[in-house]
Short mmCIF file of C-alpha atoms in Angstrom, two decimals:
data_model
loop_
_atom_site.label_atom_id
_atom_site.label_comp_id
_atom_site.label_asym_id
_atom_site.label_seq_id
_atom_site.Cartn_x
_atom_site.Cartn_y
_atom_site.Cartn_z
CA GLU A 1 25.18 -13.08 -66.20
CA VAL A 2 22.85 -11.08 -64.52
CA GLU A 3 21.84 -7.46 -65.51
CA LEU A 4 20.14 -5.20 -63.98
CA VAL A 5 20.00 -2.03 -66.66
CA GLU A 6 17.50 1.38 -65.26
CA SER A 7 16.06 3.52 -67.84
CA GLY A 8 13.89 6.86 -67.76
CA GLY A 9 15.89 8.98 -65.68
CA GLY A 10 16.46 13.14 -67.19
CA LEU A 11 15.21 16.29 -65.93
CA VAL A 12 12.12 17.12 -65.06
CA GLN A 13 10.91 20.78 -63.37
CA PRO A 14 9.92 20.20 -59.44
CA GLY A 15 6.19 18.44 -58.81
CA GLY A 16 6.98 16.78 -62.32
CA SER A 17 6.69 12.81 -62.77
CA LEU A 18 9.49 10.62 -64.01
CA ARG A 19 8.57 6.81 -63.93
CA LEU A 20 11.81 4.74 -64.13
CA SER A 21 12.26 1.09 -65.29
CA CYS A 22 14.86 -1.47 -64.55
CA ALA A 23 15.10 -4.72 -66.86
CA ALA A 24 16.61 -7.96 -65.03
CA SER A 25 18.03 -10.94 -67.33
CA GLY A 26 20.06 -13.71 -66.31
CA PHE A 27 18.52 -14.84 -63.52
CA THR A 28 14.62 -15.46 -62.97
CA PHE A 29 13.22 -12.31 -61.89
CA SER A 30 9.92 -13.83 -60.36
CA ASN A 31 11.90 -15.50 -57.42
CA TYR A 32 13.64 -12.40 -55.75
CA TRP A 33 12.63 -8.98 -54.37
CA MET A 34 13.99 -6.36 -55.89
CA TYR A 35 14.69 -2.90 -54.35
CA TRP A 36 15.57 0.72 -55.31
CA VAL A 37 18.21 2.86 -53.84
CA ARG A 38 19.39 6.05 -54.70
CA GLN A 39 22.43 7.93 -54.22
CA THR A 40 23.19 11.99 -53.85
CA PRO A 41 26.80 13.67 -53.55
CA GLY A 42 25.67 14.79 -50.04
CA LYS A 43 23.16 12.70 -48.77
CA GLY A 44 25.12 9.70 -49.82
CA LEU A 45 23.26 6.15 -50.35
CA GLU A 46 20.13 5.72 -49.46
CA TRP A 47 17.37 3.07 -49.92
CA VAL A 48 13.63 4.07 -51.55
CA SER A 49 11.22 1.10 -52.25
CA ARG A 50 11.66 -2.41 -51.79
CA ILE A 51 9.04 -4.64 -53.37
CA ASN A 52 8.48 -8.41 -52.99
CA ARG A 53 8.32 -11.48 -55.42
CA ASP A 54 4.77 -11.34 -56.82
CA GLY A 55 4.27 -6.68 -55.97
CA SER A 56 1.66 -7.67 -53.77
CA THR A 57 3.75 -6.36 -50.92
CA THR A 58 5.93 -2.87 -50.66
CA THR A 59 7.51 -0.85 -48.58
CA TYR A 60 8.70 3.21 -48.66
CA ALA A 61 11.65 4.97 -47.32
CA ASP A 62 9.48 7.94 -45.70
CA SER A 63 10.25 10.81 -47.74
CA VAL A 64 9.18 9.43 -50.62
CA THR A 65 6.25 7.43 -49.34
CA GLY A 66 2.93 9.09 -51.19
CA ARG A 67 4.89 10.70 -53.86
CA PHE A 68 6.72 7.18 -55.22
CA THR A 69 5.03 3.97 -56.11
CA VAL A 70 7.01 0.10 -57.08
CA SER A 71 5.49 -2.04 -59.19
CA ARG A 72 6.82 -5.31 -61.09
CA ASP A 73 5.84 -7.11 -64.32
CA ASN A 74 6.87 -10.69 -63.71
CA ALA A 75 6.14 -11.82 -67.37
CA GLU A 76 8.11 -8.88 -68.99
CA ASN A 77 11.20 -9.22 -65.70
CA THR A 78 11.31 -5.27 -64.93
CA LEU A 79 10.97 -3.10 -62.56
CA PHE A 80 9.44 -0.08 -62.34
CA LEU A 81 10.02 3.48 -60.14
CA GLN A 82 6.62 6.19 -60.73
CA MET A 83 7.65 8.67 -58.80
CA ASN A 84 5.11 12.14 -58.73
CA SER A 85 5.22 15.18 -56.83
CA LEU A 86 8.97 15.19 -58.03
CA ARG A 87 11.33 17.73 -55.66
CA ALA A 88 14.72 19.08 -55.81
CA GLU A 89 15.62 17.06 -53.02
CA ASP A 90 14.87 13.90 -55.29
CA THR A 91 17.75 14.58 -58.10
CA ALA A 92 19.99 11.35 -57.71
CA VAL A 93 21.26 8.56 -59.65
CA TYR A 94 18.99 6.36 -58.91
CA TYR A 95 19.57 2.06 -58.82
CA CYS A 96 18.04 -0.80 -59.25
CA THR A 97 18.68 -3.75 -57.08
CA ARG A 98 18.07 -7.52 -56.71
CA GLY A 99 17.34 -8.81 -53.12
CA GLY A 100 20.12 -11.11 -51.66
CA ASP A 101 20.37 -12.16 -48.11
CA SER A 102 17.11 -10.85 -46.06
CA GLY A 103 17.77 -7.78 -47.31
CA SER A 104 20.70 -6.95 -48.65
CA SER A 105 21.40 -5.77 -52.61
CA ASP A 106 23.94 -8.52 -54.29
CA TYR A 107 23.53 -7.07 -57.82
CA TRP A 108 23.25 -3.18 -58.82
CA GLY A 109 22.25 -1.88 -62.07
CA GLN A 110 24.68 1.29 -63.65
CA GLY A 111 22.30 3.35 -61.78
CA THR A 112 20.10 6.36 -63.93
CA LEU A 113 20.50 10.22 -63.63
CA VAL A 114 16.93 12.22 -62.31
CA THR A 115 17.91 16.03 -61.40
CA VAL A 116 14.52 17.50 -60.28
CA SER A 117 15.47 21.57 -60.92
CA SER A 118 13.09 24.28 -62.86
CA GLU B 1 16.02 4.88 -37.25
CA ILE B 2 19.32 2.96 -36.60
CA VAL B 3 22.33 5.01 -37.96
CA LEU B 4 25.59 4.02 -39.06
CA THR B 5 29.13 6.14 -38.05
CA GLN B 6 31.60 4.82 -40.07
CA SER B 7 35.66 5.77 -39.00
CA PRO B 8 37.84 7.12 -40.24
CA GLY B 9 36.17 8.78 -42.71
CA THR B 10 39.21 8.18 -44.72
CA LEU B 11 42.37 5.78 -44.91
CA SER B 12 45.56 6.38 -46.09
CA LEU B 13 47.76 3.29 -46.94
CA SER B 14 49.91 2.19 -49.29
CA PRO B 15 49.42 -1.57 -51.80
CA GLY B 16 50.47 -4.58 -49.24
CA GLU B 17 49.17 -2.88 -46.00
CA ARG B 18 46.20 -4.13 -43.66
CA ALA B 19 43.22 -2.03 -43.93
CA THR B 20 40.44 -2.45 -40.95
CA LEU B 21 37.15 -0.65 -41.21
CA SER B 22 34.98 0.21 -38.27
CA CYS B 23 30.99 0.60 -38.65
CA ARG B 24 28.76 1.30 -35.02
CA ALA B 25 25.23 1.36 -35.34
CA THR B 26 23.31 3.54 -32.39
CA GLN B 27 20.96 -0.12 -31.93
CA SER B 28 21.73 -3.58 -32.01
CA ILE B 29 21.31 -5.01 -35.32
CA SER B 30 18.97 -7.86 -35.18
CA ARG B 31 20.80 -11.41 -36.85
CA ASN B 32 23.12 -9.32 -37.56
CA TYR B 33 22.16 -7.47 -40.86
CA LEU B 34 24.85 -6.01 -42.04
CA ALA B 35 26.46 -5.83 -45.05
CA TRP B 36 29.17 -4.08 -46.29
CA TYR B 37 29.80 -2.85 -50.02
CA GLN B 38 32.32 -1.40 -52.29
CA GLN B 39 31.81 1.25 -54.65
CA LYS B 40 34.64 2.69 -57.26
CA PRO B 41 34.30 5.98 -59.32
CA GLY B 42 31.74 5.95 -62.24
CA GLN B 43 30.56 2.56 -60.99
CA ALA B 44 27.67 0.66 -58.92
CA PRO B 45 28.45 -0.11 -55.68
CA ARG B 46 29.29 -4.03 -55.02
CA LEU B 47 28.10 -5.89 -52.15
CA LEU B 48 31.26 -8.38 -50.23
CA ILE B 49 29.97 -8.95 -47.34
CA TYR B 50 26.63 -9.98 -45.73
CA GLY B 51 25.57 -11.28 -42.62
CA ALA B 52 28.24 -9.45 -40.74
CA SER B 53 30.61 -11.93 -41.92
CA SER B 54 29.47 -14.07 -45.16
CA ARG B 55 31.88 -13.43 -48.86
CA ALA B 56 29.39 -12.63 -51.69
CA THR B 57 30.34 -14.10 -54.86
CA GLY B 58 33.11 -13.88 -56.14
CA ILE B 59 34.73 -12.05 -53.49
CA PRO B 60 38.20 -12.64 -52.57
CA ASP B 61 38.84 -14.13 -49.36
CA ARG B 62 41.74 -11.07 -48.35
CA PHE B 63 37.86 -9.35 -47.56
CA SER B 64 36.68 -10.12 -44.17
CA GLY B 65 33.73 -9.12 -41.67
CA SER B 66 33.36 -9.56 -38.35
CA GLY B 67 31.48 -7.92 -35.52
CA SER B 68 27.95 -7.82 -34.05
CA GLY B 69 24.99 -5.90 -32.27
CA THR B 70 26.06 -2.68 -32.55
CA ASP B 71 29.98 -2.67 -33.70
CA PHE B 72 31.04 -4.26 -36.93
CA THR B 73 34.71 -4.87 -38.74
CA LEU B 74 35.63 -4.77 -42.17
CA THR B 75 39.19 -5.76 -43.17
CA ILE B 76 40.65 -5.97 -45.93
CA SER B 77 44.10 -8.59 -45.48
CA ARG B 78 46.78 -6.95 -48.18
CA LEU B 79 45.66 -4.55 -50.27
CA GLU B 80 45.39 -4.77 -53.94
CA PRO B 81 45.64 -1.61 -56.39
CA GLU B 82 41.91 -2.16 -57.02
CA ASP B 83 41.11 -2.07 -53.76
CA PHE B 84 41.44 1.50 -53.37
CA ALA B 85 37.62 2.72 -53.21
CA VAL B 86 35.05 3.62 -51.25
CA TYR B 87 33.14 1.15 -48.67
CA TYR B 88 30.10 1.27 -47.23
CA CYS B 89 27.81 -0.59 -44.45
CA GLN B 90 24.38 -1.00 -44.35
CA GLN B 91 22.01 -2.26 -42.06
CA TYR B 92 18.64 -4.45 -43.55
CA GLY B 93 18.23 -6.01 -39.72
CA SER B 94 15.07 -2.70 -38.83
CA SER B 95 12.97 -3.75 -41.60
CA PRO B 96 11.57 -2.15 -42.81
CA GLU B 97 14.12 0.58 -42.72
CA VAL B 98 17.32 -0.25 -44.23
CA THR B 99 20.19 2.70 -43.99
CA PHE B 100 23.58 2.93 -45.07
CA GLY B 101 26.64 4.30 -43.38
CA PRO B 102 28.71 7.80 -45.13
CA GLY B 103 31.14 5.40 -46.35
CA THR B 104 35.39 5.26 -45.34
CA LYS B 105 37.62 5.48 -48.44
CA VAL B 106 40.47 3.90 -49.16
CA ASP B 107 43.28 6.09 -50.62
CA VAL B 108 46.89 5.78 -51.78
CA LYS B 109 49.07 6.98 -49.00
#
């Protein structure tokens, strides 16, 4: 059974940093692109970043470019999102998702809440 | 950026009725890379349809997707109690940009 479990969320002050992790199991992690998607009550669902199978190619939404970095450890079946220079508008539930058909997300984790506030 | 609009915002129906949800894009979606997701309160979204019309693994055949170009439809042939939820469309044809619609809530009439 495919399982994605995020961790690392919490309360952080504006300008601070957090590192999210996503532990994957139930499939061959290194065979799949992986994505981060976030959700806020006000803006709905927003794609954040993607990483290819071996970690050599990464892409980001304009809203996080230069501040967030996605990476993966295929030996440990883990996806990461390093978030720096956090802003109030980054407050959201962050989901780790597995890349499906050419860009859809066929499995989602339960999400981890990031709150940026002083 | 491709912007997706979903209508209606809320659809009030009774169990057993047919639900028709619309997703419209500001530009043609390449290769019909359009997906539909279902989200229930407190849960993560679940993939229902990808490639505009292909059902994801384990999705009942009462869910169907259709459309091409800029206009897409999700149809639930007969609503079951567990189908009352929020439905989002997503386009992933305009790589690297991936965008979601604002959602349609299907609630009990």
